[in-house]
XYZ file of C-alpha atoms in Angstrom:
183
model
C 21.759 21.842 -37.634
C 23.405 21.435 -34.237
C 21.086 24.052 -32.717
C 18.065 22.218 -34.144
C 19.205 18.905 -32.623
C 19.689 20.591 -29.261
C 16.229 22.155 -29.499
C 14.589 18.810 -30.325
C 16.374 17.150 -27.414
C 15.228 19.914 -25.055
C 11.630 19.570 -26.238
C 11.772 15.803 -25.726
C 12.891 16.284 -22.131
C 10.169 18.762 -21.223
C 7.666 17.017 -19.019
C 9.902 14.033 -18.363
C 10.229 13.245 -14.704
C 13.339 11.626 -13.314
C 12.692 8.053 -12.186
C 12.594 7.148 -8.529
C 15.786 5.772 -7.008
C 13.765 3.190 -5.062
C 14.558 -0.390 -6.117
C 12.005 -2.696 -7.725
C 11.635 -5.601 -5.296
C 8.916 -7.688 -6.925
C 5.563 -7.489 -8.672
C 2.050 -7.836 -7.321
C -0.157 -10.134 -9.407
C -3.841 -9.418 -9.992
C -6.121 -10.172 -7.048
C -9.747 -9.673 -6.092
C -11.256 -9.592 -2.626
C -14.252 -8.001 -0.872
C -13.991 -4.538 0.640
C -15.464 -3.090 3.836
C -18.603 -2.100 1.928
C -19.219 -5.714 0.874
C -18.389 -5.130 -2.785
C -15.729 -6.684 -4.978
C -12.410 -4.890 -5.051
C -9.926 -5.810 -7.766
C -6.266 -4.876 -7.795
C -6.897 -3.258 -11.171
C -8.571 -0.434 -9.220
C -5.066 0.420 -7.972
C -3.542 0.737 -11.449
C -1.982 4.169 -11.827
C -1.856 4.734 -8.063
C 0.922 4.562 -5.534
C -0.287 2.419 -2.650
C 0.683 1.017 0.715
C -0.406 -2.438 1.861
C -0.451 -4.138 5.221
C -1.879 -7.322 6.731
C -3.803 -7.216 10.016
C -6.890 -8.524 11.812
C -9.580 -6.612 13.693
C -9.454 -8.687 16.901
C -5.697 -8.281 17.217
C -4.648 -7.708 20.825
C -1.123 -6.758 19.749
C 0.370 -4.643 16.983
C -2.588 -4.151 14.607
C -4.135 -1.090 16.283
C -0.752 0.618 16.307
C -0.259 -0.244 12.648
C -3.669 1.270 11.863
C -2.696 4.404 13.796
C 0.470 4.650 11.704
C -1.529 4.315 8.470
C -3.963 6.939 9.757
C -0.954 9.242 10.112
C 0.099 8.413 6.525
C -3.445 9.158 5.343
C -3.431 12.519 7.143
C 0.049 13.609 6.072
C -0.474 12.712 2.412
C -3.924 14.223 1.943
C -2.622 16.320 -0.945
C -1.652 13.213 -2.945
C -4.758 12.244 -4.872
C -3.203 9.133 -6.437
C -2.279 7.455 -3.138
C -4.262 4.589 -1.668
C -3.916 2.498 1.491
C -4.917 -1.184 1.472
C -5.293 -3.237 4.655
C -5.907 -6.961 4.125
C -7.200 -9.122 6.952
C -5.458 -12.356 7.862
C -8.589 -13.513 9.726
C -11.278 -13.650 7.034
C -13.416 -16.061 9.053
C -14.173 -13.324 11.591
C -13.380 -10.190 9.620
C -16.546 -9.764 7.603
C -17.239 -6.634 5.587
C -19.210 -5.267 8.563
C -16.296 -5.923 10.952
C -13.898 -4.221 8.533
C -16.219 -1.238 8.139
C -16.405 -0.799 11.919
C -12.612 -1.038 12.182
C -12.179 1.484 9.350
C -14.460 3.956 11.148
C -12.550 3.405 14.396
C -9.372 4.643 12.709
C -10.890 7.424 10.639
C -10.236 5.705 7.313
C -11.480 7.689 4.341
C -13.079 5.074 2.031
C -11.842 6.833 -1.107
C -8.248 6.590 0.189
C -8.128 3.528 2.448
C -9.645 0.140 1.631
C -9.975 -2.851 3.965
C -10.180 -6.259 2.292
C -11.265 -9.774 3.159
C -11.442 -12.941 1.086
C -10.523 -16.593 0.942
C -7.911 -17.509 3.497
C -5.769 -19.517 1.054
C -5.651 -16.623 -1.432
C -4.758 -14.127 1.290
C -2.046 -16.413 2.665
C -0.563 -16.901 -0.807
C -0.643 -13.177 -1.583
C 0.976 -12.336 1.764
C 3.786 -14.871 1.484
C 4.402 -15.301 -2.252
C 3.684 -11.820 -3.626
C 4.349 -9.413 -0.763
C 7.207 -11.554 0.651
C 5.929 -11.167 4.208
C 6.615 -14.726 5.308
C 4.490 -17.737 6.048
C 3.227 -18.621 9.498
C 1.294 -21.641 10.720
C -1.241 -19.289 12.264
C -2.524 -16.471 10.085
C -2.492 -14.220 13.147
C 1.309 -14.434 13.108
C 1.593 -11.794 10.410
C 4.235 -9.267 9.511
C 4.084 -5.764 10.945
C 5.736 -4.278 7.863
C 4.098 -1.933 5.388
C 4.722 -2.496 1.677
C 5.023 0.409 -0.769
C 3.797 -0.367 -4.298
C 4.164 1.895 -7.327
C 1.705 2.751 -10.116
C 2.831 -0.319 -12.087
C 2.268 -2.856 -9.265
C 5.983 -3.064 -8.416
C 7.051 -3.327 -4.779
C 9.353 -0.413 -3.999
C 9.944 -0.736 -0.257
C 9.266 -2.439 3.074
C 8.825 -0.408 6.266
C 8.814 -1.672 9.830
C 5.718 -0.135 11.397
C 7.460 -0.003 14.794
C 10.907 1.289 13.826
C 11.775 4.851 14.774
C 11.549 7.169 11.763
C 10.180 4.384 9.532
C 6.864 6.152 8.906
C 8.692 9.384 8.069
C 10.741 7.418 5.514
C 7.599 5.763 4.140
C 5.935 9.161 3.635
C 9.094 10.521 1.986
C 9.225 7.535 -0.382
C 5.485 7.807 -1.133
C 6.022 11.422 -2.165
C 9.023 10.445 -4.292
C 7.036 7.764 -6.142
C 3.964 9.952 -6.460
C 5.997 12.751 -7.998
C 8.254 10.627 -10.215
C 6.385 7.560 -11.362
């Protein structure tokens, strides 16, 4: 009987992956915006995927191009992870039309099946940025965070990464792989 119990326990564990050690820092509610192709993009399209989000604008004279370069690196170094997606959301929807986002995406070599650029109503973007992603509130939308946010397959925030900190992108890639393999 004891051997049978051990065997059943072993069978139950086969295929079980250990859970990630990354903390759960919040949940992302459903949202819907317009992507760089001019079509609706709903957060439900990210269900079952590990994803990284950032907020930017295409006319940014400061950190945004560097942030996009960092995400391009993430895209390149995680090409083997089919369930990873990058999501860049503009904080300047008045100027960042779908066409502007598409041009920006091409500029940084974004693969549309792996990296989506979104625009939408300013009030919804502002609320998502401050209330859901916890990236602060600024009087001017152009005063946005330069952090990347790692989200798991269940829409739970699992980490924040300073896009300018030394070794931060290496840590982001390591944590992406951990979530991809374990969640």
